[in-house]
Amino acid sequence: MEPTHIEHIGIAVKSLEAAIEFYENILGLKCYNIEEVPEQKVRTAFFQIGKTKIELLESTDPEGPIGKFIEKRGEGIHHIAYAVKNIEDQLKDVADKGVKLIDKSPRKGAEGLDIAFLHPGSAFGVLVELCEKK
Ligand code: ZN
């Protein structure tokens, strides 16, 4: 697959505002974008650190994926996103290798990236996101 870098780390939080305050005032990062992704029932806040971003995820609906995640496991790391090229080919390739996919084909994520998730059951308990900037 040869991912080029960790594109972002997704972190589920109960309150975007409270978490932004921590990332800005304690860690000294600057939030450069807040975006709602209605299809995923989340509001996201982004911080850049090197080539990698921190993506904070706040649920807009208790029945959405982040709402359910926090209900079950509490706040914390939700997924790791790897930057790849030719995401469609990568998905086919890993599916051929027996990896369980959540997304069989890419969809639009925050910041206009094409994204797809691999099932944590095939990835040692970690929800893995592949993403490609087209
Ligand atoms: Zn993500």
mmCIF file of N, CA and C and ligand atoms in Angstrom:
data_model
loop_
_atom_site.group_PDB
_atom_site.id
_atom_site.type_symbol
_atom_site.label_atom_id
_atom_site.label_comp_id
_atom_site.label_asym_id
_atom_site.label_seq_id
_atom_site.Cartn_x
_atom_site.Cartn_y
_atom_site.Cartn_z
ATOM 1 N N MET A 1 0.833 -1.218 0.000
ATOM 2 C CA MET A 1 0.000 0.000 0.000
ATOM 3 C C MET A 1 0.866 1.267 0.000
ATOM 4 N N GLU A 2 1.950 1.229 0.749
ATOM 5 C CA GLU A 2 2.884 2.358 0.820
ATOM 6 C C GLU A 2 2.233 3.700 1.143
ATOM 7 N N PRO A 3 1.585 3.809 2.297
ATOM 8 C CA PRO A 3 1.046 5.123 2.688
ATOM 9 C C PRO A 3 2.192 6.126 2.840
ATOM 10 N N THR A 4 1.943 7.390 2.507
ATOM 11 C CA THR A 4 3.019 8.390 2.534
ATOM 12 C C THR A 4 3.217 8.997 3.926
ATOM 13 N N HIS A 5 2.146 9.116 4.689
ATOM 14 C CA HIS A 5 2.257 9.651 6.051
ATOM 15 C C HIS A 5 0.931 9.438 6.770
ATOM 16 N N ILE A 6 0.931 9.705 8.071
ATOM 17 C CA ILE A 6 -0.339 9.682 8.798
ATOM 18 C C ILE A 6 -1.033 11.002 8.499
ATOM 19 N N GLU A 7 -2.162 10.906 7.804
ATOM 20 C CA GLU A 7 -2.868 12.118 7.390
ATOM 21 C C GLU A 7 -3.492 12.799 8.603
ATOM 22 N N HIS A 8 -4.175 12.007 9.417
ATOM 23 C CA HIS A 8 -4.705 12.566 10.670
ATOM 24 C C HIS A 8 -5.011 11.470 11.673
ATOM 25 N N ILE A 9 -5.189 11.903 12.907
ATOM 26 C CA ILE A 9 -5.659 11.024 13.971
ATOM 27 C C ILE A 9 -7.018 11.569 14.392
ATOM 28 N N GLY A 10 -8.035 10.716 14.364
ATOM 29 C CA GLY A 10 -9.392 11.121 14.723
ATOM 30 C C GLY A 10 -9.639 10.849 16.198
ATOM 31 N N ILE A 11 -10.102 11.866 16.909
ATOM 32 C CA ILE A 11 -10.327 11.745 18.349
ATOM 33 C C ILE A 11 -11.764 12.140 18.670
ATOM 34 N N ALA A 12 -12.488 11.221 19.287
ATOM 35 C CA ALA A 12 -13.890 11.475 19.638
ATOM 36 C C ALA A 12 -13.958 12.275 20.936
ATOM 37 N N VAL A 13 -14.699 13.373 20.909
ATOM 38 C CA VAL A 13 -14.852 14.206 22.106
ATOM 39 C C VAL A 13 -16.332 14.528 22.328
ATOM 40 N N LYS A 14 -16.676 14.795 23.585
ATOM 41 C CA LYS A 14 -18.069 15.154 23.892
ATOM 42 C C LYS A 14 -18.348 16.593 23.502
ATOM 43 N N SER A 15 -17.389 17.471 23.755
ATOM 44 C CA SER A 15 -17.585 18.885 23.448
ATOM 45 C C SER A 15 -16.416 19.410 22.629
ATOM 46 N N LEU A 16 -16.709 19.818 21.415
ATOM 47 C CA LEU A 16 -15.674 20.375 20.539
ATOM 48 C C LEU A 16 -15.042 21.609 21.185
ATOM 49 N N GLU A 17 -15.878 22.468 21.754
ATOM 50 C CA GLU A 17 -15.373 23.719 22.327
ATOM 51 C C GLU A 17 -14.388 23.440 23.464
ATOM 52 N N ALA A 18 -14.767 22.516 24.372
ATOM 53 C CA ALA A 18 -13.884 22.201 25.505
ATOM 54 C C ALA A 18 -12.585 21.590 25.011
ATOM 55 N N ALA A 19 -12.674 20.719 24.015
ATOM 56 C CA ALA A 19 -11.470 20.048 23.512
ATOM 57 C C ALA A 19 -10.575 21.029 22.759
ATOM 58 N N ILE A 20 -11.186 21.933 21.984
ATOM 59 C CA ILE A 20 -10.397 22.934 21.251
ATOM 60 C C ILE A 20 -9.584 23.768 22.232
ATOM 61 N N GLU A 21 -10.211 24.112 23.347
ATOM 62 C CA GLU A 21 -9.517 24.911 24.361
ATOM 63 C C GLU A 21 -8.265 24.189 24.850
ATOM 64 N N PHE A 22 -8.378 22.881 25.089
ATOM 65 C CA PHE A 22 -7.216 22.095 25.528
ATOM 66 C C PHE A 22 -6.129 22.087 24.456
ATOM 67 N N TYR A 23 -6.530 21.806 23.221
ATOM 68 C CA TYR A 23 -5.522 21.703 22.150
ATOM 69 C C TYR A 23 -4.853 23.046 21.881
ATOM 70 N N GLU A 24 -5.605 24.143 22.059
ATOM 71 C CA GLU A 24 -5.007 25.460 21.797
ATOM 72 C C GLU A 24 -4.209 25.954 22.999
ATOM 73 N N ASN A 25 -4.810 25.883 24.187
ATOM 74 C CA ASN A 25 -4.171 26.526 25.347
ATOM 75 C C ASN A 25 -3.142 25.650 26.027
ATOM 76 N N ILE A 26 -3.314 24.355 25.991
ATOM 77 C CA ILE A 26 -2.363 23.465 26.665
ATOM 78 C C ILE A 26 -1.320 22.948 25.667
ATOM 79 N N LEU A 27 -1.782 22.446 24.520
ATOM 80 C CA LEU A 27 -0.820 21.898 23.547
ATOM 81 C C LEU A 27 -0.264 22.972 22.607
ATOM 82 N N GLY A 28 -0.923 24.124 22.561
ATOM 83 C CA GLY A 28 -0.401 25.218 21.739
ATOM 84 C C GLY A 28 -0.594 25.037 20.247
ATOM 85 N N LEU A 29 -1.577 24.207 19.853
ATOM 86 C CA LEU A 29 -1.903 24.070 18.430
ATOM 87 C C LEU A 29 -2.992 25.080 18.088
ATOM 88 N N LYS A 30 -3.151 25.336 16.785
ATOM 89 C CA LYS A 30 -4.160 26.313 16.374
ATOM 90 C C LYS A 30 -5.230 25.627 15.542
ATOM 91 N N CYS A 31 -6.484 25.749 15.969
ATOM 92 C CA CYS A 31 -7.583 25.205 15.184
ATOM 93 C C CYS A 31 -7.750 26.054 13.933
ATOM 94 N N TYR A 32 -7.634 25.425 12.747
ATOM 95 C CA TYR A 32 -7.722 26.213 11.514
ATOM 96 C C TYR A 32 -9.017 25.986 10.752
ATOM 97 N N ASN A 33 -9.820 25.014 11.209
ATOM 98 C CA ASN A 33 -11.059 24.755 10.477
ATOM 99 C C ASN A 33 -12.045 23.985 11.356
ATOM 100 N N ILE A 34 -13.302 24.425 11.324
ATOM 101 C CA ILE A 34 -14.378 23.661 11.960
ATOM 102 C C ILE A 34 -15.387 23.367 10.862
ATOM 103 N N GLU A 35 -15.761 22.110 10.749
ATOM 104 C CA GLU A 35 -16.599 21.715 9.625
ATOM 105 C C GLU A 35 -17.616 20.683 10.097
ATOM 106 N N GLU A 36 -18.854 20.810 9.620
ATOM 107 C CA GLU A 36 -19.846 19.792 9.922
ATOM 108 C C GLU A 36 -19.925 18.828 8.744
ATOM 109 N N VAL A 37 -19.930 17.523 9.054
ATOM 110 C CA VAL A 37 -20.107 16.512 8.010
ATOM 111 C C VAL A 37 -21.422 15.793 8.302
ATOM 112 N N PRO A 38 -22.525 16.286 7.700
ATOM 113 C CA PRO A 38 -23.852 15.773 8.054
ATOM 114 C C PRO A 38 -24.008 14.271 7.811
ATOM 115 N N GLU A 39 -23.381 13.751 6.726
ATOM 116 C CA GLU A 39 -23.523 12.315 6.420
ATOM 117 C C GLU A 39 -22.981 11.456 7.553
ATOM 118 N N GLN A 40 -21.986 11.982 8.275
ATOM 119 C CA GLN A 40 -21.410 11.195 9.357
ATOM 120 C C GLN A 40 -21.877 11.664 10.730
ATOM 121 N N LYS A 41 -22.802 12.646 10.726
ATOM 122 C CA LYS A 41 -23.369 13.164 11.970
ATOM 123 C C LYS A 41 -22.299 13.625 12.959
ATOM 124 N N VAL A 42 -21.358 14.411 12.427
ATOM 125 C CA VAL A 42 -20.299 14.958 13.279
ATOM 126 C C VAL A 42 -19.981 16.401 12.935
ATOM 127 N N ARG A 43 -19.435 17.083 13.936
ATOM 128 C CA ARG A 43 -18.729 18.348 13.714
ATOM 129 C C ARG A 43 -17.261 18.059 13.970
ATOM 130 N N THR A 44 -16.409 18.593 13.107
ATOM 131 C CA THR A 44 -14.981 18.299 13.221
ATOM 132 C C THR A 44 -14.202 19.592 13.401
ATOM 133 N N ALA A 45 -13.103 19.490 14.139
ATOM 134 C CA ALA A 45 -12.170 20.617 14.271
ATOM 135 C C ALA A 45 -10.787 20.102 13.931
ATOM 136 N N PHE A 46 -10.040 20.872 13.143
ATOM 137 C CA PHE A 46 -8.742 20.423 12.645
ATOM 138 C C PHE A 46 -7.585 21.261 13.167
ATOM 139 N N PHE A 47 -6.498 20.552 13.478
ATOM 140 C CA PHE A 47 -5.225 21.163 13.871
ATOM 141 C C PHE A 47 -4.149 20.519 13.017
ATOM 142 N N GLN A 48 -3.168 21.319 12.613
ATOM 143 C CA GLN A 48 -2.075 20.774 11.815
ATOM 144 C C GLN A 48 -0.837 20.655 12.685
ATOM 145 N N ILE A 49 -0.145 19.515 12.600
ATOM 146 C CA ILE A 49 1.153 19.383 13.276
ATOM 147 C C ILE A 49 2.065 18.602 12.342
ATOM 148 N N GLY A 50 3.034 19.282 11.758
ATOM 149 C CA GLY A 50 3.832 18.689 10.687
ATOM 150 C C GLY A 50 2.929 18.371 9.509
ATOM 151 N N LYS A 51 3.084 17.169 8.946
ATOM 152 C CA LYS A 51 2.223 16.767 7.822
ATOM 153 C C LYS A 51 0.917 16.163 8.316
ATOM 154 N N THR A 52 0.823 16.019 9.640
ATOM 155 C CA THR A 52 -0.298 15.292 10.225
ATOM 156 C C THR A 52 -1.292 16.263 10.861
ATOM 157 N N LYS A 53 -2.550 15.864 10.835
ATOM 158 C CA LYS A 53 -3.588 16.668 11.479
ATOM 159 C C LYS A 53 -4.171 15.912 12.659
ATOM 160 N N ILE A 54 -4.707 16.662 13.578
ATOM 161 C CA ILE A 54 -5.556 16.101 14.620
ATOM 162 C C ILE A 54 -6.982 16.489 14.226
ATOM 163 N N GLU A 55 -7.862 15.499 14.170
ATOM 164 C CA GLU A 55 -9.264 15.738 13.804
ATOM 165 C C GLU A 55 -10.122 15.426 15.023
ATOM 166 N N LEU A 56 -10.646 16.457 15.650
ATOM 167 C CA LEU A 56 -11.551 16.228 16.769
ATOM 168 C C LEU A 56 -12.947 15.998 16.215
ATOM 169 N N LEU A 57 -13.651 15.030 16.770
ATOM 170 C CA LEU A 57 -14.976 14.653 16.277
ATOM 171 C C LEU A 57 -16.000 14.766 17.395
ATOM 172 N N GLU A 58 -16.990 15.609 17.195
ATOM 173 C CA GLU A 58 -18.089 15.744 18.148
ATOM 174 C C GLU A 58 -19.362 15.276 17.455
ATOM 175 N N SER A 59 -20.102 14.440 18.133
ATOM 176 C CA SER A 59 -21.321 13.899 17.538
ATOM 177 C C SER A 59 -22.427 14.955 17.495
ATOM 178 N N THR A 60 -23.185 14.964 16.394
ATOM 179 C CA THR A 60 -24.357 15.838 16.331
ATOM 180 C C THR A 60 -25.642 15.039 16.544
ATOM 181 N N ASP A 61 -25.493 13.727 16.772
ATOM 182 C CA ASP A 61 -26.654 12.851 16.918
ATOM 183 C C ASP A 61 -26.212 11.618 17.715
ATOM 184 N N PRO A 62 -26.909 11.340 18.849
ATOM 185 C CA PRO A 62 -26.489 10.191 19.678
ATOM 186 C C PRO A 62 -26.509 8.868 18.916
ATOM 187 N N GLU A 63 -27.293 8.811 17.824
ATOM 188 C CA GLU A 63 -27.365 7.569 17.038
ATOM 189 C C GLU A 63 -26.289 7.500 15.949
ATOM 190 N N GLY A 64 -25.526 8.576 15.789
ATOM 191 C CA GLY A 64 -24.456 8.585 14.784
ATOM 192 C C GLY A 64 -23.263 7.762 15.254
ATOM 193 N N PRO A 65 -22.316 7.503 14.354
ATOM 194 C CA PRO A 65 -21.174 6.639 14.700
ATOM 195 C C PRO A 65 -20.334 7.161 15.873
ATOM 196 N N ILE A 66 -20.126 8.468 15.963
ATOM 197 C CA ILE A 66 -19.319 8.999 17.070
ATOM 198 C C ILE A 66 -20.129 9.009 18.364
ATOM 199 N N GLY A 67 -21.430 9.301 18.250
ATOM 200 C CA GLY A 67 -22.308 9.232 19.424
ATOM 201 C C GLY A 67 -22.287 7.849 20.038
ATOM 202 N N LYS A 68 -22.386 6.831 19.185
ATOM 203 C CA LYS A 68 -22.391 5.448 19.664
ATOM 204 C C LYS A 68 -21.025 5.058 20.228
ATOM 205 N N PHE A 69 -19.968 5.527 19.575
ATOM 206 C CA PHE A 69 -18.612 5.217 20.029
ATOM 207 C C PHE A 69 -18.395 5.749 21.450
ATOM 208 N N ILE A 70 -18.774 7.005 21.688
ATOM 209 C CA ILE A 70 -18.566 7.616 23.001
ATOM 210 C C ILE A 70 -19.427 6.920 24.055
ATOM 211 N N GLU A 71 -20.641 6.571 23.674
ATOM 212 C CA GLU A 71 -21.541 5.847 24.578
ATOM 213 C C GLU A 71 -20.899 4.528 25.040
ATOM 214 N N LYS A 72 -20.280 3.823 24.086
ATOM 215 C CA LYS A 72 -19.709 2.512 24.373
ATOM 216 C C LYS A 72 -18.334 2.575 25.024
ATOM 217 N N ARG A 73 -17.488 3.472 24.530
ATOM 218 C CA ARG A 73 -16.075 3.447 24.948
ATOM 219 C C ARG A 73 -15.574 4.728 25.560
ATOM 220 N N GLY A 74 -16.416 5.758 25.570
ATOM 221 C CA GLY A 74 -15.984 7.047 26.115
ATOM 222 C C GLY A 74 -15.158 7.833 25.109
ATOM 223 N N GLU A 75 -14.704 8.990 25.547
ATOM 224 C CA GLU A 75 -13.889 9.818 24.661
ATOM 225 C C GLU A 75 -12.540 9.146 24.404
ATOM 226 N N GLY A 76 -11.924 9.474 23.294
ATOM 227 C CA GLY A 76 -10.585 8.942 23.042
ATOM 228 C C GLY A 76 -10.307 8.774 21.568
ATOM 229 N N ILE A 77 -9.182 8.113 21.271
ATOM 230 C CA ILE A 77 -8.783 7.922 19.873
ATOM 231 C C ILE A 77 -9.819 7.060 19.163
ATOM 232 N N HIS A 78 -10.294 7.551 18.031
ATOM 233 C CA HIS A 78 -11.344 6.873 17.278
ATOM 234 C C HIS A 78 -10.795 6.176 16.033
ATOM 235 N N HIS A 79 -9.881 6.828 15.333
ATOM 236 C CA HIS A 79 -9.286 6.194 14.156
ATOM 237 C C HIS A 79 -7.948 6.822 13.788
ATOM 238 N N ILE A 80 -7.185 6.084 12.997
ATOM 239 C CA ILE A 80 -5.916 6.567 12.436
ATOM 240 C C ILE A 80 -6.082 6.593 10.920
ATOM 241 N N ALA A 81 -5.757 7.718 10.315
ATOM 242 C CA ALA A 81 -5.949 7.869 8.870
ATOM 243 C C ALA A 81 -4.603 7.932 8.152
ATOM 244 N N TYR A 82 -4.443 7.062 7.163
ATOM 245 C CA TYR A 82 -3.213 6.999 6.371
ATOM 246 C C TYR A 82 -3.452 7.627 5.009
ATOM 247 N N ALA A 83 -2.514 8.472 4.574
ATOM 248 C CA ALA A 83 -2.602 9.063 3.233
ATOM 249 C C ALA A 83 -2.079 8.046 2.225
ATOM 250 N N VAL A 84 -2.908 7.745 1.232
ATOM 251 C CA VAL A 84 -2.512 6.785 0.188
ATOM 252 C C VAL A 84 -2.778 7.380 -1.186
ATOM 253 N N LYS A 85 -2.193 6.754 -2.182
ATOM 254 C CA LYS A 85 -2.510 7.112 -3.564
ATOM 255 C C LYS A 85 -3.383 6.005 -4.155
ATOM 256 N N ASN A 86 -4.218 6.353 -5.131
ATOM 257 C CA ASN A 86 -5.095 5.380 -5.811
ATOM 258 C C ASN A 86 -5.946 4.584 -4.823
ATOM 259 N N ILE A 87 -6.738 5.287 -4.054
ATOM 260 C CA ILE A 87 -7.485 4.663 -2.960
ATOM 261 C C ILE A 87 -8.377 3.512 -3.438
ATOM 262 N N GLU A 88 -8.978 3.642 -4.646
ATOM 263 C CA GLU A 88 -9.837 2.562 -5.155
ATOM 264 C C GLU A 88 -9.034 1.262 -5.290
ATOM 265 N N ASP A 89 -7.837 1.383 -5.891
ATOM 266 C CA ASP A 89 -6.984 0.202 -6.080
ATOM 267 C C ASP A 89 -6.564 -0.392 -4.736
ATOM 268 N N GLN A 90 -6.259 0.478 -3.777
ATOM 269 C CA GLN A 90 -5.824 -0.002 -2.449
ATOM 270 C C GLN A 90 -6.945 -0.805 -1.775
ATOM 271 N N LEU A 91 -8.178 -0.300 -1.921
ATOM 272 C CA LEU A 91 -9.313 -0.992 -1.308
ATOM 273 C C LEU A 91 -9.495 -2.381 -1.922
ATOM 274 N N LYS A 92 -9.412 -2.449 -3.251
ATOM 275 C CA LYS A 92 -9.544 -3.749 -3.928
ATOM 276 C C LYS A 92 -8.444 -4.687 -3.471
ATOM 277 N N ASP A 93 -7.235 -4.139 -3.394
ATOM 278 C CA ASP A 93 -6.074 -4.940 -3.017
ATOM 279 C C ASP A 93 -6.238 -5.525 -1.610
ATOM 280 N N VAL A 94 -6.607 -4.690 -0.628
ATOM 281 C CA VAL A 94 -6.714 -5.219 0.734
ATOM 282 C C VAL A 94 -7.916 -6.152 0.878
ATOM 283 N N ALA A 95 -8.994 -5.889 0.110
ATOM 284 C CA ALA A 95 -10.141 -6.797 0.132
ATOM 285 C C ALA A 95 -9.722 -8.175 -0.397
ATOM 286 N N ASP A 96 -8.918 -8.177 -1.462
ATOM 287 C CA ASP A 96 -8.388 -9.442 -2.007
ATOM 288 C C ASP A 96 -7.541 -10.177 -0.983
ATOM 289 N N LYS A 97 -6.909 -9.422 -0.092
ATOM 290 C CA LYS A 97 -6.068 -10.032 0.942
ATOM 291 C C LYS A 97 -6.879 -10.461 2.156
ATOM 292 N N GLY A 98 -8.216 -10.315 2.069
ATOM 293 C CA GLY A 98 -9.079 -10.817 3.123
ATOM 294 C C GLY A 98 -9.403 -9.825 4.222
ATOM 295 N N VAL A 99 -9.046 -8.557 4.025
ATOM 296 C CA VAL A 99 -9.348 -7.540 5.030
ATOM 297 C C VAL A 99 -10.817 -7.139 4.911
ATOM 298 N N LYS A 100 -11.496 -7.073 6.039
ATOM 299 C CA LYS A 100 -12.896 -6.648 6.055
ATOM 300 C C LYS A 100 -12.972 -5.132 5.885
ATOM 301 N N LEU A 101 -13.816 -4.690 4.954
ATOM 302 C CA LEU A 101 -13.944 -3.254 4.696
ATOM 303 C C LEU A 101 -15.251 -2.723 5.262
ATOM 304 N N ILE A 102 -15.224 -1.510 5.761
ATOM 305 C CA ILE A 102 -16.475 -0.820 6.099
ATOM 306 C C ILE A 102 -16.988 -0.122 4.842
ATOM 307 N N ASP A 103 -16.081 0.458 4.067
ATOM 308 C CA ASP A 103 -16.441 1.102 2.799
ATOM 309 C C ASP A 103 -15.801 0.349 1.636
ATOM 310 N N LYS A 104 -16.641 -0.211 0.778
ATOM 311 C CA LYS A 104 -16.104 -0.951 -0.370
ATOM 312 C C LYS A 104 -15.613 -0.012 -1.451
ATOM 313 N N SER A 105 -16.166 1.215 -1.438
ATOM 314 C CA SER A 105 -15.628 2.235 -2.348
ATOM 315 C C SER A 105 -15.536 3.552 -1.580
ATOM 316 N N PRO A 106 -14.656 4.456 -2.021
ATOM 317 C CA PRO A 106 -14.423 5.685 -1.267
ATOM 318 C C PRO A 106 -15.641 6.607 -1.244
ATOM 319 N N ARG A 107 -15.725 7.404 -0.181
ATOM 320 C CA ARG A 107 -16.751 8.451 -0.108
ATOM 321 C C ARG A 107 -16.081 9.742 0.316
ATOM 322 N N LYS A 108 -16.857 10.810 0.309
ATOM 323 C CA LYS A 108 -16.309 12.125 0.643
ATOM 324 C C LYS A 108 -16.255 12.312 2.158
ATOM 325 N N GLY A 109 -15.084 12.691 2.642
ATOM 326 C CA GLY A 109 -14.932 13.004 4.053
ATOM 327 C C GLY A 109 -14.728 14.494 4.245
ATOM 328 N N ALA A 110 -14.329 14.873 5.452
ATOM 329 C CA ALA A 110 -14.051 16.280 5.736
ATOM 330 C C ALA A 110 -12.914 16.745 4.838
ATOM 331 N N GLU A 111 -12.868 18.037 4.582
ATOM 332 C CA GLU A 111 -11.827 18.671 3.767
ATOM 333 C C GLU A 111 -11.790 18.152 2.336
ATOM 334 N N GLY A 112 -12.895 17.560 1.873
ATOM 335 C CA GLY A 112 -12.977 17.134 0.470
ATOM 336 C C GLY A 112 -12.115 15.933 0.121
ATOM 337 N N LEU A 113 -11.603 15.224 1.138
ATOM 338 C CA LEU A 113 -10.781 14.052 0.845
ATOM 339 C C LEU A 113 -11.662 12.866 0.498
ATOM 340 N N ASP A 114 -11.140 11.969 -0.350
ATOM 341 C CA ASP A 114 -11.784 10.678 -0.562
ATOM 342 C C ASP A 114 -11.325 9.763 0.554
ATOM 343 N N ILE A 115 -12.286 9.163 1.253
ATOM 344 C CA ILE A 115 -11.932 8.354 2.421
ATOM 345 C C ILE A 115 -12.635 6.997 2.380
ATOM 346 N N ALA A 116 -12.049 6.028 3.073
ATOM 347 C CA ALA A 116 -12.684 4.720 3.240
ATOM 348 C C ALA A 116 -12.123 4.088 4.503
ATOM 349 N N PHE A 117 -12.984 3.367 5.212
ATOM 350 C CA PHE A 117 -12.571 2.741 6.464
ATOM 351 C C PHE A 117 -12.400 1.231 6.313
ATOM 352 N N LEU A 118 -11.349 0.729 6.963
ATOM 353 C CA LEU A 118 -11.168 -0.717 7.092
ATOM 354 C C LEU A 118 -11.725 -1.126 8.450
ATOM 355 N N HIS A 119 -12.258 -2.315 8.527
ATOM 356 C CA HIS A 119 -12.891 -2.760 9.767
ATOM 357 C C HIS A 119 -11.848 -3.019 10.862
ATOM 358 N N PRO A 120 -12.104 -2.498 12.089
ATOM 359 C CA PRO A 120 -11.130 -2.713 13.176
ATOM 360 C C PRO A 120 -10.904 -4.191 13.488
ATOM 361 N N GLY A 121 -11.909 -5.026 13.177
ATOM 362 C CA GLY A 121 -11.769 -6.458 13.411
ATOM 363 C C GLY A 121 -10.681 -7.089 12.551
ATOM 364 N N SER A 122 -10.333 -6.415 11.450
ATOM 365 C CA SER A 122 -9.256 -6.893 10.577
ATOM 366 C C SER A 122 -7.966 -6.127 10.818
ATOM 367 N N ALA A 123 -7.969 -5.201 11.777
ATOM 368 C CA ALA A 123 -6.813 -4.305 11.936
ATOM 369 C C ALA A 123 -6.398 -4.193 13.403
ATOM 370 N N PHE A 124 -6.472 -5.327 14.111
ATOM 371 C CA PHE A 124 -6.002 -5.388 15.496
ATOM 372 C C PHE A 124 -6.646 -4.328 16.385
ATOM 373 N N GLY A 125 -7.958 -4.163 16.182
ATOM 374 C CA GLY A 125 -8.731 -3.314 17.086
ATOM 375 C C GLY A 125 -8.702 -1.838 16.765
ATOM 376 N N VAL A 126 -7.997 -1.462 15.685
ATOM 377 C CA VAL A 126 -7.929 -0.039 15.338
ATOM 378 C C VAL A 126 -8.758 0.231 14.082
ATOM 379 N N LEU A 127 -9.635 1.208 14.166
ATOM 380 C CA LEU A 127 -10.363 1.641 12.978
ATOM 381 C C LEU A 127 -9.378 2.394 12.084
ATOM 382 N N VAL A 128 -9.139 1.852 10.890
ATOM 383 C CA VAL A 128 -8.152 2.423 9.969
ATOM 384 C C VAL A 128 -8.874 3.147 8.835
ATOM 385 N N GLU A 129 -8.488 4.370 8.628
ATOM 386 C CA GLU A 129 -9.039 5.147 7.506
ATOM 387 C C GLU A 129 -7.949 5.323 6.455
ATOM 388 N N LEU A 130 -8.315 5.111 5.199
ATOM 389 C CA LEU A 130 -7.432 5.472 4.107
ATOM 390 C C LEU A 130 -7.954 6.775 3.525
ATOM 391 N N CYS A 131 -7.082 7.686 3.155
ATOM 392 C CA CYS A 131 -7.595 8.885 2.513
ATOM 393 C C CYS A 131 -6.654 9.366 1.438
ATOM 394 N N GLU A 132 -7.280 9.999 0.471
ATOM 395 C CA GLU A 132 -6.545 10.500 -0.689
ATOM 396 C C GLU A 132 -7.025 11.892 -1.025
ATOM 397 N N LYS A 133 -6.043 12.779 -1.180
ATOM 398 C CA LYS A 133 -6.336 14.132 -1.634
ATOM 399 C C LYS A 133 -6.292 14.089 -3.149
ATOM 400 N N LYS A 134 -7.446 14.346 -3.801
ATOM 401 C CA LYS A 134 -7.459 14.228 -5.267
ATOM 402 C C LYS A 134 -7.033 15.543 -5.910
HETATM 403 ZN ZN ZN B 1 -10.818 10.797 9.754
#
